[in-house]
């Protein structure tokens, strides 16, 4: 089973930026895609963004398009989620996930990380 290590997150003012990193730390069967979900306070988990290792293809939720960018370092098996123009409604626990494809991740059938807190103050 793929395991991941997440870093980044923290507290930022509205309009600011933060980066989240996710690295695969152990691979048995590997993954073809990596992405992020988030869980706002009192709400369910929602999809944020994902990318494909093979060609760097990306996908974003409408709520973050134009503000968040996901990139990859294949050699380090690390993906970075750059979050710009942050809003208070982006406040959530952000979870890294790996899976066999972007559609698999979007369907919630990936392997999850421990999560990291992102708080955006108004």
PDB file of C-alpha atoms in Angstrom:
ATOM      1  CA  UNK A   1       0.000   0.000   0.000  1.00  0.00           C
ATOM      2  CA  UNK A   2       1.240   3.453  -0.866  1.00  0.00           C
ATOM      3  CA  UNK A   3       2.038   5.677   2.082  1.00  0.00           C
ATOM      4  CA  UNK A   4       2.553   9.406   1.982  1.00  0.00           C
ATOM      5  CA  UNK A   5       4.132  12.161   4.048  1.00  0.00           C
ATOM      6  CA  UNK A   6       2.481  15.574   4.005  1.00  0.00           C
ATOM      7  CA  UNK A   7       3.973  18.925   4.914  1.00  0.00           C
ATOM      8  CA  UNK A   8       3.003  22.558   4.732  1.00  0.00           C
ATOM      9  CA  UNK A   9      -0.190  24.189   5.834  1.00  0.00           C
ATOM     10  CA  UNK A  10      -0.626  26.620   8.702  1.00  0.00           C
ATOM     11  CA  UNK A  11      -2.275  29.979   9.298  1.00  0.00           C
ATOM     12  CA  UNK A  12      -2.466  32.718   6.672  1.00  0.00           C
ATOM     13  CA  UNK A  13      -4.501  35.855   6.104  1.00  0.00           C
ATOM     14  CA  UNK A  14      -7.069  36.053   3.339  1.00  0.00           C
ATOM     15  CA  UNK A  15      -5.410  36.803   0.027  1.00  0.00           C
ATOM     16  CA  UNK A  16      -2.208  35.070   1.070  1.00  0.00           C
ATOM     17  CA  UNK A  17      -0.510  31.912  -0.188  1.00  0.00           C
ATOM     18  CA  UNK A  18       0.526  28.534   1.187  1.00  0.00           C
ATOM     19  CA  UNK A  19       2.154  25.425  -0.270  1.00  0.00           C
ATOM     20  CA  UNK A  20       1.362  21.827   0.625  1.00  0.00           C
ATOM     21  CA  UNK A  21       3.726  18.978  -0.250  1.00  0.00           C
ATOM     22  CA  UNK A  22       3.015  15.280  -0.432  1.00  0.00           C
ATOM     23  CA  UNK A  23       5.691  12.608  -0.914  1.00  0.00           C
ATOM     24  CA  UNK A  24       5.242   8.896  -1.439  1.00  0.00           C
ATOM     25  CA  UNK A  25       7.265   7.241   1.311  1.00  0.00           C
ATOM     26  CA  UNK A  26       6.614   3.629   0.481  1.00  0.00           C
ATOM     27  CA  UNK A  27       5.401   1.896  -2.609  1.00  0.00           C
ATOM     28  CA  UNK A  28       4.298  -1.653  -3.128  1.00  0.00           C
ATOM     29  CA  UNK A  29       2.251  -1.260  -6.263  1.00  0.00           C
ATOM     30  CA  UNK A  30       2.851   2.410  -6.869  1.00  0.00           C
ATOM     31  CA  UNK A  31       0.330   5.028  -7.819  1.00  0.00           C
ATOM     32  CA  UNK A  32      -0.533   6.704 -11.100  1.00  0.00           C
ATOM     33  CA  UNK A  33      -2.058   9.838  -9.619  1.00  0.00           C
ATOM     34  CA  UNK A  34      -1.833  12.024  -6.542  1.00  0.00           C
ATOM     35  CA  UNK A  35      -4.115  14.729  -5.297  1.00  0.00           C
ATOM     36  CA  UNK A  36      -5.733  16.579  -2.419  1.00  0.00           C
ATOM     37  CA  UNK A  37      -9.050  16.588  -0.686  1.00  0.00           C
ATOM     38  CA  UNK A  38     -10.151  18.839   2.144  1.00  0.00           C
ATOM     39  CA  UNK A  39     -12.617  18.724   4.998  1.00  0.00           C
ATOM     40  CA  UNK A  40     -13.900  22.095   6.210  1.00  0.00           C
ATOM     41  CA  UNK A  41     -15.079  22.384   9.812  1.00  0.00           C
ATOM     42  CA  UNK A  42     -18.388  20.603  10.279  1.00  0.00           C
ATOM     43  CA  UNK A  43     -18.558  19.449   6.649  1.00  0.00           C
ATOM     44  CA  UNK A  44     -17.723  16.397   4.615  1.00  0.00           C
ATOM     45  CA  UNK A  45     -14.581  15.716   2.654  1.00  0.00           C
ATOM     46  CA  UNK A  46     -14.424  17.384  -0.764  1.00  0.00           C
ATOM     47  CA  UNK A  47     -12.172  17.020  -3.788  1.00  0.00           C
ATOM     48  CA  UNK A  48      -9.637  19.794  -4.478  1.00  0.00           C
ATOM     49  CA  UNK A  49      -7.148  18.825  -7.201  1.00  0.00           C
ATOM     50  CA  UNK A  50      -5.187  15.939  -8.690  1.00  0.00           C
ATOM     51  CA  UNK A  51      -2.384  15.249 -11.125  1.00  0.00           C
ATOM     52  CA  UNK A  52      -1.130  12.276 -13.148  1.00  0.00           C
ATOM     53  CA  UNK A  53       2.491  11.163 -12.680  1.00  0.00           C
ATOM     54  CA  UNK A  54       2.978   9.996 -16.275  1.00  0.00           C
ATOM     55  CA  UNK A  55       2.348  13.259 -18.140  1.00  0.00           C
ATOM     56  CA  UNK A  56       1.584  15.848 -15.454  1.00  0.00           C
ATOM     57  CA  UNK A  57      -2.051  16.098 -16.439  1.00  0.00           C
ATOM     58  CA  UNK A  58      -4.085  17.996 -13.834  1.00  0.00           C
ATOM     59  CA  UNK A  59      -7.640  18.460 -12.690  1.00  0.00           C
ATOM     60  CA  UNK A  60      -9.156  21.014 -10.322  1.00  0.00           C
ATOM     61  CA  UNK A  61     -12.405  21.523  -8.495  1.00  0.00           C
ATOM     62  CA  UNK A  62     -14.291  24.586  -9.723  1.00  0.00           C
ATOM     63  CA  UNK A  63     -13.920  26.222  -6.310  1.00  0.00           C
ATOM     64  CA  UNK A  64     -10.116  26.401  -6.648  1.00  0.00           C
ATOM     65  CA  UNK A  65      -9.562  26.822 -10.402  1.00  0.00           C
ATOM     66  CA  UNK A  66      -7.323  29.789 -11.144  1.00  0.00           C
ATOM     67  CA  UNK A  67      -6.121  29.974  -7.535  1.00  0.00           C
ATOM     68  CA  UNK A  68      -4.532  26.572  -6.834  1.00  0.00           C
ATOM     69  CA  UNK A  69      -1.803  24.892  -8.903  1.00  0.00           C
ATOM     70  CA  UNK A  70      -0.543  21.347  -8.543  1.00  0.00           C
ATOM     71  CA  UNK A  71       2.925  20.359  -9.758  1.00  0.00           C
ATOM     72  CA  UNK A  72       5.124  17.279  -9.499  1.00  0.00           C
ATOM     73  CA  UNK A  73       8.705  16.102  -9.069  1.00  0.00           C
ATOM     74  CA  UNK A  74       8.759  12.573 -10.449  1.00  0.00           C
ATOM     75  CA  UNK A  75      12.265  11.787  -9.177  1.00  0.00           C
ATOM     76  CA  UNK A  76      11.240  12.636  -5.623  1.00  0.00           C
ATOM     77  CA  UNK A  77       7.692  11.297  -6.052  1.00  0.00           C
ATOM     78  CA  UNK A  78       6.504  14.584  -4.584  1.00  0.00           C
ATOM     79  CA  UNK A  79       3.546  16.745  -5.547  1.00  0.00           C
ATOM     80  CA  UNK A  80       3.144  20.353  -4.465  1.00  0.00           C
ATOM     81  CA  UNK A  81      -0.161  22.174  -4.170  1.00  0.00           C
ATOM     82  CA  UNK A  82       0.420  25.918  -4.456  1.00  0.00           C
ATOM     83  CA  UNK A  83      -2.542  27.794  -3.005  1.00  0.00           C
ATOM     84  CA  UNK A  84      -2.862  31.483  -3.890  1.00  0.00           C
ATOM     85  CA  UNK A  85      -5.535  34.085  -3.204  1.00  0.00           C
ATOM     86  CA  UNK A  86      -6.700  32.075  -0.229  1.00  0.00           C
ATOM     87  CA  UNK A  87     -10.164  32.717   1.198  1.00  0.00           C
ATOM     88  CA  UNK A  88     -11.598  31.993   4.655  1.00  0.00           C
ATOM     89  CA  UNK A  89     -13.755  29.294   3.067  1.00  0.00           C
ATOM     90  CA  UNK A  90     -10.554  27.436   2.121  1.00  0.00           C
ATOM     91  CA  UNK A  91     -10.052  26.706   5.819  1.00  0.00           C
ATOM     92  CA  UNK A  92      -9.986  22.927   6.209  1.00  0.00           C
ATOM     93  CA  UNK A  93      -7.906  19.869   6.950  1.00  0.00           C
ATOM     94  CA  UNK A  94      -6.199  18.999   3.672  1.00  0.00           C
ATOM     95  CA  UNK A  95      -5.553  15.340   2.892  1.00  0.00           C
ATOM     96  CA  UNK A  96      -3.150  13.970   0.311  1.00  0.00           C
ATOM     97  CA  UNK A  97      -4.359  10.941  -1.619  1.00  0.00           C
ATOM     98  CA  UNK A  98      -2.841   8.547  -4.120  1.00  0.00           C
ATOM     99  CA  UNK A  99      -4.629   6.311  -6.560  1.00  0.00           C
ATOM    100  CA  UNK A 100      -4.610   4.444  -9.842  1.00  0.00           C
ATOM    101  CA  UNK A 101      -6.046   7.371 -11.825  1.00  0.00           C
ATOM    102  CA  UNK A 102      -7.485  10.858 -11.452  1.00  0.00           C
ATOM    103  CA  UNK A 103     -11.074   9.563 -11.790  1.00  0.00           C
ATOM    104  CA  UNK A 104     -10.334   7.018  -9.034  1.00  0.00           C
ATOM    105  CA  UNK A 105      -9.164   9.804  -6.756  1.00  0.00           C
ATOM    106  CA  UNK A 106     -12.161  11.991  -7.555  1.00  0.00           C
ATOM    107  CA  UNK A 107     -14.407   9.044  -6.679  1.00  0.00           C
ATOM    108  CA  UNK A 108     -12.745   8.896  -3.269  1.00  0.00           C
ATOM    109  CA  UNK A 109     -11.152   5.488  -3.800  1.00  0.00           C
ATOM    110  CA  UNK A 110      -7.526   6.502  -3.092  1.00  0.00           C
ATOM    111  CA  UNK A 111      -5.145   5.943  -0.184  1.00  0.00           C
ATOM    112  CA  UNK A 112      -5.205   8.809   2.314  1.00  0.00           C
ATOM    113  CA  UNK A 113      -2.542  10.698   4.217  1.00  0.00           C
ATOM    114  CA  UNK A 114      -2.855  11.984   7.781  1.00  0.00           C
ATOM    115  CA  UNK A 115      -3.985  15.469   6.831  1.00  0.00           C
ATOM    116  CA  UNK A 116      -2.649  18.939   7.539  1.00  0.00           C
ATOM    117  CA  UNK A 117      -4.535  21.979   8.807  1.00  0.00           C
ATOM    118  CA  UNK A 118      -4.928  25.107   6.686  1.00  0.00           C
ATOM    119  CA  UNK A 119      -6.542  28.118   8.356  1.00  0.00           C
ATOM    120  CA  UNK A 120      -7.315  31.329   6.471  1.00  0.00           C
ATOM    121  CA  UNK A 121      -8.236  34.309   8.622  1.00  0.00           C
ATOM    122  CA  UNK A 122     -10.408  37.141   7.347  1.00  0.00           C
TER     123      UNK A 122
END
